[in-house]
Amino acid sequence: MPLAVPSSSMATTSSAREDGDGGVPDDGIADEEGSPNRKRALLAVAPFLALGLADVVLLLGWGIEPLWAFVILPPILFCSVLAWIVFSTDFLTDRT
């Protein structure tokens, strides 16, 4: 036996999913409006990436063996990429 659902509850359910953009459901996927998040992420991470790369160049300039200078490069790149992902996806907006 099929369940009869009143039309007024259907309207409430569908409008609860809308984010006010003309009936587009808010499913958490960034669209064209989400692209400035990547720019904001780049602006937030770039100074720290530049400092890390400058540190590598400074160590190479001091005459240290290149192997030891490049040992610190993977953690710098990993932290920069991780921070970029967090800022670009707005991972922290729900947790503050």
PDB file of N, CA and C in Angstrom:
ATOM      1  N   MET A   1       0.838  -1.162   0.000  1.00  0.00           N
ATOM      2  CA  MET A   1       0.000   0.000   0.000  1.00  0.00           C
ATOM      3  C   MET A   1       0.898   1.245   0.000  1.00  0.00           C
ATOM      4  N   PRO A   2       0.812   2.084  -1.011  1.00  0.00           N
ATOM      5  CA  PRO A   2       1.672   3.276  -1.067  1.00  0.00           C
ATOM      6  C   PRO A   2       1.270   4.302  -0.018  1.00  0.00           C
ATOM      7  N   LEU A   3       2.251   4.977   0.459  1.00  0.00           N
ATOM      8  CA  LEU A   3       2.037   6.027   1.455  1.00  0.00           C
ATOM      9  C   LEU A   3       1.636   7.316   0.762  1.00  0.00           C
ATOM     10  N   ALA A   4       0.640   7.948   1.245  1.00  0.00           N
ATOM     11  CA  ALA A   4       0.207   9.225   0.696  1.00  0.00           C
ATOM     12  C   ALA A   4       0.869  10.339   1.483  1.00  0.00           C
ATOM     13  N   VAL A   5       1.608  11.174   0.785  1.00  0.00           N
ATOM     14  CA  VAL A   5       2.287  12.286   1.418  1.00  0.00           C
ATOM     15  C   VAL A   5       1.604  13.570   0.994  1.00  0.00           C
ATOM     16  N   PRO A   6       1.167  14.383   1.934  1.00  0.00           N
ATOM     17  CA  PRO A   6       0.519  15.643   1.566  1.00  0.00           C
ATOM     18  C   PRO A   6       1.483  16.545   0.787  1.00  0.00           C
ATOM     19  N   SER A   7       0.932  17.290  -0.130  1.00  0.00           N
ATOM     20  CA  SER A   7       1.767  18.134  -0.974  1.00  0.00           C
ATOM     21  C   SER A   7       2.431  19.254  -0.188  1.00  0.00           C
ATOM     22  N   SER A   8       1.845  19.685   0.907  1.00  0.00           N
ATOM     23  CA  SER A   8       2.461  20.763   1.683  1.00  0.00           C
ATOM     24  C   SER A   8       3.755  20.306   2.339  1.00  0.00           C
ATOM     25  N   SER A   9       3.845  19.037   2.773  1.00  0.00           N
ATOM     26  CA  SER A   9       5.086  18.560   3.373  1.00  0.00           C
ATOM     27  C   SER A   9       6.153  18.368   2.311  1.00  0.00           C
ATOM     28  N   MET A  10       5.754  18.052   1.089  1.00  0.00           N
ATOM     29  CA  MET A  10       6.727  17.928   0.000  1.00  0.00           C
ATOM     30  C   MET A  10       7.361  19.281  -0.282  1.00  0.00           C
ATOM     31  N   ALA A  11       6.560  20.333  -0.240  1.00  0.00           N
ATOM     32  CA  ALA A  11       7.091  21.662  -0.497  1.00  0.00           C
ATOM     33  C   ALA A  11       8.052  22.073   0.604  1.00  0.00           C
ATOM     34  N   THR A  12       7.746  21.695   1.840  1.00  0.00           N
ATOM     35  CA  THR A  12       8.630  22.068   2.946  1.00  0.00           C
ATOM     36  C   THR A  12       9.938  21.310   2.839  1.00  0.00           C
ATOM     37  N   THR A  13       9.865  20.044   2.451  1.00  0.00           N
ATOM     38  CA  THR A  13      11.072  19.247   2.340  1.00  0.00           C
ATOM     39  C   THR A  13      11.972  19.790   1.244  1.00  0.00           C
ATOM     40  N   SER A  14      11.400  20.116   0.095  1.00  0.00           N
ATOM     41  CA  SER A  14      12.234  20.602  -0.995  1.00  0.00           C
ATOM     42  C   SER A  14      12.755  22.004  -0.709  1.00  0.00           C
ATOM     43  N   SER A  15      11.972  22.832  -0.029  1.00  0.00           N
ATOM     44  CA  SER A  15      12.467  24.177   0.253  1.00  0.00           C
ATOM     45  C   SER A  15      13.507  24.170   1.360  1.00  0.00           C
ATOM     46  N   ALA A  16      13.495  23.139   2.202  1.00  0.00           N
ATOM     47  CA  ALA A  16      14.510  23.049   3.250  1.00  0.00           C
ATOM     48  C   ALA A  16      15.870  22.742   2.652  1.00  0.00           C
ATOM     49  N   ARG A  17      15.887  22.099   1.493  1.00  0.00           N
ATOM     50  CA  ARG A  17      17.149  21.761   0.851  1.00  0.00           C
ATOM     51  C   ARG A  17      17.682  22.891  -0.013  1.00  0.00           C
ATOM     52  N   GLU A  18      16.863  23.863  -0.306  1.00  0.00           N
ATOM     53  CA  GLU A  18      17.293  24.955  -1.163  1.00  0.00           C
ATOM     54  C   GLU A  18      18.123  25.945  -0.370  1.00  0.00           C
ATOM     55  N   ASP A  19      19.085  26.528  -1.059  1.00  0.00           N
ATOM     56  CA  ASP A  19      19.915  27.526  -0.393  1.00  0.00           C
ATOM     57  C   ASP A  19      19.588  28.937  -0.847  1.00  0.00           C
ATOM     58  N   GLY A  20      18.467  29.120  -1.510  1.00  0.00           N
ATOM     59  CA  GLY A  20      18.042  30.447  -1.921  1.00  0.00           C
ATOM     60  C   GLY A  20      18.529  30.848  -3.295  1.00  0.00           C
ATOM     61  N   ASP A  21      19.100  29.920  -4.059  1.00  0.00           N
ATOM     62  CA  ASP A  21      19.610  30.237  -5.384  1.00  0.00           C
ATOM     63  C   ASP A  21      18.660  29.755  -6.470  1.00  0.00           C
ATOM     64  N   GLY A  22      17.373  29.953  -6.289  1.00  0.00           N
ATOM     65  CA  GLY A  22      16.423  29.588  -7.317  1.00  0.00           C
ATOM     66  C   GLY A  22      16.170  28.102  -7.402  1.00  0.00           C
ATOM     67  N   GLY A  23      16.170  27.409  -6.298  1.00  0.00           N
ATOM     68  CA  GLY A  23      15.830  25.996  -6.308  1.00  0.00           C
ATOM     69  C   GLY A  23      17.015  25.060  -6.415  1.00  0.00           C
ATOM     70  N   VAL A  24      18.224  25.559  -6.321  1.00  0.00           N
ATOM     71  CA  VAL A  24      19.399  24.707  -6.378  1.00  0.00           C
ATOM     72  C   VAL A  24      19.644  24.146  -4.990  1.00  0.00           C
ATOM     73  N   PRO A  25      19.700  22.815  -4.844  1.00  0.00           N
ATOM     74  CA  PRO A  25      19.904  22.251  -3.516  1.00  0.00           C
ATOM     75  C   PRO A  25      21.298  22.551  -2.991  1.00  0.00           C
ATOM     76  N   ASP A  26      21.391  22.718  -1.682  1.00  0.00           N
ATOM     77  CA  ASP A  26      22.669  22.984  -1.036  1.00  0.00           C
ATOM     78  C   ASP A  26      23.304  21.656  -0.661  1.00  0.00           C
ATOM     79  N   ASP A  27      24.090  21.096  -1.588  1.00  0.00           N
ATOM     80  CA  ASP A  27      24.680  19.790  -1.352  1.00  0.00           C
ATOM     81  C   ASP A  27      26.140  19.874  -0.931  1.00  0.00           C
ATOM     82  N   GLY A  28      26.661  21.059  -0.686  1.00  0.00           N
ATOM     83  CA  GLY A  28      28.011  21.215  -0.186  1.00  0.00           C
ATOM     84  C   GLY A  28      29.082  21.211  -1.254  1.00  0.00           C
ATOM     85  N   ILE A  29      28.709  21.062  -2.504  1.00  0.00           N
ATOM     86  CA  ILE A  29      29.697  21.060  -3.572  1.00  0.00           C
ATOM     87  C   ILE A  29      29.879  22.482  -4.065  1.00  0.00           C
ATOM     88  N   ALA A  30      31.127  22.932  -4.095  1.00  0.00           N
ATOM     89  CA  ALA A  30      31.402  24.300  -4.519  1.00  0.00           C
ATOM     90  C   ALA A  30      31.202  24.425  -6.022  1.00  0.00           C
ATOM     91  N   ASP A  31      30.560  25.506  -6.427  1.00  0.00           N
ATOM     92  CA  ASP A  31      30.362  25.762  -7.837  1.00  0.00           C
ATOM     93  C   ASP A  31      31.158  27.008  -8.213  1.00  0.00           C
ATOM     94  N   GLU A  32      30.655  27.763  -9.173  1.00  0.00           N
ATOM     95  CA  GLU A  32      31.365  28.960  -9.618  1.00  0.00           C
ATOM     96  C   GLU A  32      31.565  29.961  -8.491  1.00  0.00           C
ATOM     97  N   GLU A  33      30.618  30.002  -7.562  1.00  0.00           N
ATOM     98  CA  GLU A  33      30.777  30.915  -6.438  1.00  0.00           C
ATOM     99  C   GLU A  33      31.844  30.417  -5.474  1.00  0.00           C
ATOM    100  N   GLY A  34      32.193  29.141  -5.527  1.00  0.00           N
ATOM    101  CA  GLY A  34      33.197  28.570  -4.651  1.00  0.00           C
ATOM    102  C   GLY A  34      34.614  28.805  -5.133  1.00  0.00           C
ATOM    103  N   SER A  35      34.787  29.306  -6.339  1.00  0.00           N
ATOM    104  CA  SER A  35      36.133  29.493  -6.869  1.00  0.00           C
ATOM    105  C   SER A  35      36.960  30.526  -6.108  1.00  0.00           C
ATOM    106  N   PRO A  36      36.381  31.592  -5.521  1.00  0.00           N
ATOM    107  CA  PRO A  36      37.223  32.485  -4.722  1.00  0.00           C
ATOM    108  C   PRO A  36      37.848  31.804  -3.511  1.00  0.00           C
ATOM    109  N   ASN A  37      37.295  30.667  -3.076  1.00  0.00           N
ATOM    110  CA  ASN A  37      37.910  29.947  -1.977  1.00  0.00           C
ATOM    111  C   ASN A  37      39.294  29.459  -2.338  1.00  0.00           C
ATOM    112  N   ARG A  38      39.489  29.065  -3.587  1.00  0.00           N
ATOM    113  CA  ARG A  38      40.822  28.640  -4.022  1.00  0.00           C
ATOM    114  C   ARG A  38      41.776  29.811  -4.020  1.00  0.00           C
ATOM    115  N   LYS A  39      41.295  30.973  -4.420  1.00  0.00           N
ATOM    116  CA  LYS A  39      42.150  32.158  -4.407  1.00  0.00           C
ATOM    117  C   LYS A  39      42.499  32.544  -2.978  1.00  0.00           C
ATOM    118  N   ARG A  40      41.504  32.482  -2.092  1.00  0.00           N
ATOM    119  CA  ARG A  40      41.750  32.792  -0.686  1.00  0.00           C
ATOM    120  C   ARG A  40      42.729  31.796  -0.081  1.00  0.00           C
ATOM    121  N   ALA A  41      42.600  30.525  -0.465  1.00  0.00           N
ATOM    122  CA  ALA A  41      43.518  29.497   0.028  1.00  0.00           C
ATOM    123  C   ALA A  41      44.935  29.763  -0.455  1.00  0.00           C
ATOM    124  N   LEU A  42      45.060  30.150  -1.710  1.00  0.00           N
ATOM    125  CA  LEU A  42      46.384  30.458  -2.246  1.00  0.00           C
ATOM    126  C   LEU A  42      47.002  31.651  -1.531  1.00  0.00           C
ATOM    127  N   LEU A  43      46.190  32.674  -1.285  1.00  0.00           N
ATOM    128  CA  LEU A  43      46.706  33.848  -0.585  1.00  0.00           C
ATOM    129  C   LEU A  43      47.088  33.540   0.863  1.00  0.00           C
ATOM    130  N   ALA A  44      46.409  32.599   1.486  1.00  0.00           N
ATOM    131  CA  ALA A  44      46.716  32.245   2.871  1.00  0.00           C
ATOM    132  C   ALA A  44      47.959  31.363   2.977  1.00  0.00           C
ATOM    133  N   VAL A  45      48.182  30.509   1.995  1.00  0.00           N
ATOM    134  CA  VAL A  45      49.261  29.527   2.073  1.00  0.00           C
ATOM    135  C   VAL A  45      50.553  30.035   1.435  1.00  0.00           C
ATOM    136  N   ALA A  46      50.452  30.898   0.454  1.00  0.00           N
ATOM    137  CA  ALA A  46      51.625  31.344  -0.311  1.00  0.00           C
ATOM    138  C   ALA A  46      52.745  31.936   0.558  1.00  0.00           C
ATOM    139  N   PRO A  47      52.459  32.779   1.550  1.00  0.00           N
ATOM    140  CA  PRO A  47      53.576  33.318   2.350  1.00  0.00           C
ATOM    141  C   PRO A  47      54.354  32.234   3.097  1.00  0.00           C
ATOM    142  N   PHE A  48      53.650  31.235   3.611  1.00  0.00           N
ATOM    143  CA  PHE A  48      54.331  30.171   4.342  1.00  0.00           C
ATOM    144  C   PHE A  48      55.119  29.260   3.405  1.00  0.00           C
ATOM    145  N   LEU A  49      54.589  29.023   2.226  1.00  0.00           N
ATOM    146  CA  LEU A  49      55.322  28.252   1.230  1.00  0.00           C
ATOM    147  C   LEU A  49      56.567  29.013   0.793  1.00  0.00           C
ATOM    148  N   ALA A  50      56.435  30.323   0.600  1.00  0.00           N
ATOM    149  CA  ALA A  50      57.586  31.137   0.208  1.00  0.00           C
ATOM    150  C   ALA A  50      58.659  31.142   1.299  1.00  0.00           C
ATOM    151  N   LEU A  51      58.245  31.222   2.561  1.00  0.00           N
ATOM    152  CA  LEU A  51      59.217  31.169   3.658  1.00  0.00           C
ATOM    153  C   LEU A  51      59.940  29.823   3.698  1.00  0.00           C
ATOM    154  N   GLY A  52      59.206  28.751   3.485  1.00  0.00           N
ATOM    155  CA  GLY A  52      59.827  27.428   3.481  1.00  0.00           C
ATOM    156  C   GLY A  52      60.808  27.258   2.340  1.00  0.00           C
ATOM    157  N   LEU A  53      60.437  27.714   1.154  1.00  0.00           N
ATOM    158  CA  LEU A  53      61.343  27.618   0.014  1.00  0.00           C
ATOM    159  C   LEU A  53      62.546  28.537   0.180  1.00  0.00           C
ATOM    160  N   ALA A  54      62.330  29.704   0.789  1.00  0.00           N
ATOM    161  CA  ALA A  54      63.457  30.604   1.059  1.00  0.00           C
ATOM    162  C   ALA A  54      64.415  29.971   2.066  1.00  0.00           C
ATOM    163  N   ASP A  55      63.892  29.218   3.001  1.00  0.00           N
ATOM    164  CA  ASP A  55      64.730  28.510   3.959  1.00  0.00           C
ATOM    165  C   ASP A  55      65.607  27.482   3.250  1.00  0.00           C
ATOM    166  N   VAL A  56      65.039  26.757   2.297  1.00  0.00           N
ATOM    167  CA  VAL A  56      65.818  25.783   1.528  1.00  0.00           C
ATOM    168  C   VAL A  56      66.922  26.490   0.747  1.00  0.00           C
ATOM    169  N   VAL A  57      66.580  27.609   0.117  1.00  0.00           N
ATOM    170  CA  VAL A  57      67.577  28.369  -0.649  1.00  0.00           C
ATOM    171  C   VAL A  57      68.663  28.902   0.279  1.00  0.00           C
ATOM    172  N   LEU A  58      68.279  29.377   1.457  1.00  0.00           N
ATOM    173  CA  LEU A  58      69.251  29.877   2.427  1.00  0.00           C
ATOM    174  C   LEU A  58      70.197  28.772   2.879  1.00  0.00           C
ATOM    175  N   LEU A  59      69.661  27.604   3.139  1.00  0.00           N
ATOM    176  CA  LEU A  59      70.522  26.481   3.531  1.00  0.00           C
ATOM    177  C   LEU A  59      71.473  26.091   2.414  1.00  0.00           C
ATOM    178  N   LEU A  60      70.993  26.111   1.184  1.00  0.00           N
ATOM    179  CA  LEU A  60      71.877  25.823   0.061  1.00  0.00           C
ATOM    180  C   LEU A  60      72.938  26.911  -0.105  1.00  0.00           C
ATOM    181  N   GLY A  61      72.565  28.163   0.154  1.00  0.00           N
ATOM    182  CA  GLY A  61      73.510  29.275   0.054  1.00  0.00           C
ATOM    183  C   GLY A  61      74.588  29.226   1.121  1.00  0.00           C
ATOM    184  N   TRP A  62      74.286  28.668   2.269  1.00  0.00           N
ATOM    185  CA  TRP A  62      75.280  28.548   3.331  1.00  0.00           C
ATOM    186  C   TRP A  62      76.315  27.480   3.030  1.00  0.00           C
ATOM    187  N   GLY A  63      76.058  26.681   2.038  1.00  0.00           N
ATOM    188  CA  GLY A  63      77.026  25.662   1.663  1.00  0.00           C
ATOM    189  C   GLY A  63      76.774  24.315   2.305  1.00  0.00           C
ATOM    190  N   ILE A  64      75.626  24.126   2.902  1.00  0.00           N
ATOM    191  CA  ILE A  64      75.297  22.821   3.473  1.00  0.00           C
ATOM    192  C   ILE A  64      75.077  21.834   2.329  1.00  0.00           C
ATOM    193  N   GLU A  65      75.261  20.579   2.599  1.00  0.00           N
ATOM    194  CA  GLU A  65      75.057  19.574   1.551  1.00  0.00           C
ATOM    195  C   GLU A  65      73.618  19.641   1.042  1.00  0.00           C
ATOM    196  N   PRO A  66      73.429  19.565  -0.271  1.00  0.00           N
ATOM    197  CA  PRO A  66      72.084  19.686  -0.840  1.00  0.00           C
ATOM    198  C   PRO A  66      71.088  18.661  -0.294  1.00  0.00           C
ATOM    199  N   LEU A  67      71.571  17.481   0.064  1.00  0.00           N
ATOM    200  CA  LEU A  67      70.666  16.470   0.597  1.00  0.00           C
ATOM    201  C   LEU A  67      69.980  16.955   1.873  1.00  0.00           C
ATOM    202  N   TRP A  68      70.746  17.599   2.763  1.00  0.00           N
ATOM    203  CA  TRP A  68      70.180  18.064   4.029  1.00  0.00           C
ATOM    204  C   TRP A  68      69.245  19.255   3.818  1.00  0.00           C
ATOM    205  N   ALA A  69      69.516  20.043   2.805  1.00  0.00           N
ATOM    206  CA  ALA A  69      68.621  21.166   2.517  1.00  0.00           C
ATOM    207  C   ALA A  69      67.290  20.664   1.967  1.00  0.00           C
ATOM    208  N   PHE A  70      67.321  19.621   1.167  1.00  0.00           N
ATOM    209  CA  PHE A  70      66.097  19.111   0.568  1.00  0.00           C
ATOM    210  C   PHE A  70      65.348  18.140   1.479  1.00  0.00           C
ATOM    211  N   VAL A  71      65.936  17.773   2.607  1.00  0.00           N
ATOM    212  CA  VAL A  71      65.233  16.928   3.567  1.00  0.00           C
ATOM    213  C   VAL A  71      64.041  17.680   4.159  1.00  0.00           C
ATOM    214  N   ILE A  72      64.153  18.979   4.320  1.00  0.00           N
ATOM    215  CA  ILE A  72      63.050  19.740   4.898  1.00  0.00           C
ATOM    216  C   ILE A  72      61.994  20.123   3.857  1.00  0.00           C
ATOM    217  N   LEU A  73      62.267  19.878   2.588  1.00  0.00           N
ATOM    218  CA  LEU A  73      61.316  20.252   1.538  1.00  0.00           C
ATOM    219  C   LEU A  73      60.012  19.441   1.573  1.00  0.00           C
ATOM    220  N   PRO A  74      60.013  18.115   1.721  1.00  0.00           N
ATOM    221  CA  PRO A  74      58.731  17.381   1.755  1.00  0.00           C
ATOM    222  C   PRO A  74      57.776  17.827   2.874  1.00  0.00           C
ATOM    223  N   PRO A  75      58.243  18.051   4.123  1.00  0.00           N
ATOM    224  CA  PRO A  75      57.290  18.542   5.125  1.00  0.00           C
ATOM    225  C   PRO A  75      56.724  19.925   4.802  1.00  0.00           C
ATOM    226  N   ILE A  76      57.534  20.779   4.209  1.00  0.00           N
ATOM    227  CA  ILE A  76      57.063  22.110   3.820  1.00  0.00           C
ATOM    228  C   ILE A  76      55.971  21.982   2.764  1.00  0.00           C
ATOM    229  N   LEU A  77      56.209  21.169   1.763  1.00  0.00           N
ATOM    230  CA  LEU A  77      55.215  20.990   0.698  1.00  0.00           C
ATOM    231  C   LEU A  77      53.963  20.299   1.219  1.00  0.00           C
ATOM    232  N   PHE A  78      54.128  19.290   2.079  1.00  0.00           N
ATOM    233  CA  PHE A  78      52.973  18.570   2.623  1.00  0.00           C
ATOM    234  C   PHE A  78      52.087  19.508   3.439  1.00  0.00           C
ATOM    235  N   CYS A  79      52.687  20.286   4.313  1.00  0.00           N
ATOM    236  CA  CYS A  79      51.895  21.206   5.146  1.00  0.00           C
ATOM    237  C   CYS A  79      51.223  22.282   4.296  1.00  0.00           C
ATOM    238  N   SER A  80      51.905  22.746   3.259  1.00  0.00           N
ATOM    239  CA  SER A  80      51.318  23.756   2.385  1.00  0.00           C
ATOM    240  C   SER A  80      50.123  23.204   1.618  1.00  0.00           C
ATOM    241  N   VAL A  81      50.251  21.998   1.101  1.00  0.00           N
ATOM    242  CA  VAL A  81      49.140  21.385   0.361  1.00  0.00           C
ATOM    243  C   VAL A  81      47.976  21.089   1.302  1.00  0.00           C
ATOM    244  N   LEU A  82      48.271  20.598   2.486  1.00  0.00           N
ATOM    245  CA  LEU A  82      47.219  20.314   3.456  1.00  0.00           C
ATOM    246  C   LEU A  82      46.472  21.596   3.857  1.00  0.00           C
ATOM    247  N   ALA A  83      47.213  22.662   4.090  1.00  0.00           N
ATOM    248  CA  ALA A  83      46.583  23.940   4.434  1.00  0.00           C
ATOM    249  C   ALA A  83      45.754  24.469   3.270  1.00  0.00           C
ATOM    250  N   TRP A  84      46.244  24.302   2.031  1.00  0.00           N
ATOM    251  CA  TRP A  84      45.491  24.766   0.868  1.00  0.00           C
ATOM    252  C   TRP A  84      44.176  24.008   0.754  1.00  0.00           C
ATOM    253  N   ILE A  85      44.207  22.697   0.997  1.00  0.00           N
ATOM    254  CA  ILE A  85      42.983  21.899   0.932  1.00  0.00           C
ATOM    255  C   ILE A  85      41.983  22.370   1.987  1.00  0.00           C
ATOM    256  N   VAL A  86      42.471  22.617   3.195  1.00  0.00           N
ATOM    257  CA  VAL A  86      41.579  23.055   4.278  1.00  0.00           C
ATOM    258  C   VAL A  86      40.940  24.397   3.949  1.00  0.00           C
ATOM    259  N   PHE A  87      41.730  25.349   3.469  1.00  0.00           N
ATOM    260  CA  PHE A  87      41.182  26.668   3.158  1.00  0.00           C
ATOM    261  C   PHE A  87      40.285  26.639   1.925  1.00  0.00           C
ATOM    262  N   SER A  88      40.614  25.858   0.924  1.00  0.00           N
ATOM    263  CA  SER A  88      39.835  25.890  -0.318  1.00  0.00           C
ATOM    264  C   SER A  88      38.505  25.170  -0.191  1.00  0.00           C
ATOM    265  N   THR A  89      38.394  24.218   0.712  1.00  0.00           N
ATOM    266  CA  THR A  89      37.146  23.480   0.860  1.00  0.00           C
ATOM    267  C   THR A  89      36.297  23.994   2.017  1.00  0.00           C
ATOM    268  N   ASP A  90      36.718  25.023   2.696  1.00  0.00           N
ATOM    269  CA  ASP A  90      36.018  25.566   3.869  1.00  0.00           C
ATOM    270  C   ASP A  90      35.780  24.481   4.908  1.00  0.00           C
ATOM    271  N   PHE A  91      36.796  23.690   5.145  1.00  0.00           N
ATOM    272  CA  PHE A  91      36.708  22.575   6.081  1.00  0.00           C
ATOM    273  C   PHE A  91      36.443  23.056   7.500  1.00  0.00           C
ATOM    274  N   LEU A  92      36.913  24.215   7.845  1.00  0.00           N
ATOM    275  CA  LEU A  92      36.819  24.696   9.209  1.00  0.00           C
ATOM    276  C   LEU A  92      35.568  25.499   9.494  1.00  0.00           C
ATOM    277  N   THR A  93      34.745  25.783   8.502  1.00  0.00           N
ATOM    278  CA  THR A  93      33.566  26.633   8.759  1.00  0.00           C
ATOM    279  C   THR A  93      32.559  25.968   9.679  1.00  0.00           C
ATOM    280  N   ASP A  94      32.424  24.659   9.621  1.00  0.00           N
ATOM    281  CA  ASP A  94      31.478  23.955  10.471  1.00  0.00           C
ATOM    282  C   ASP A  94      32.023  23.718  11.870  1.00  0.00           C
ATOM    283  N   ARG A  95      33.307  23.894  12.076  1.00  0.00           N
ATOM    284  CA  ARG A  95      33.934  23.513  13.331  1.00  0.00           C
ATOM    285  C   ARG A  95      34.361  24.689  14.191  1.00  0.00           C
ATOM    286  N   THR A  96      33.973  25.887  13.817  1.00  0.00           N
ATOM    287  CA  THR A  96      34.376  27.051  14.632  1.00  0.00           C
ATOM    288  C   THR A  96      33.200  27.597  15.391  1.00  0.00           C
TER     289      THR A  96
END
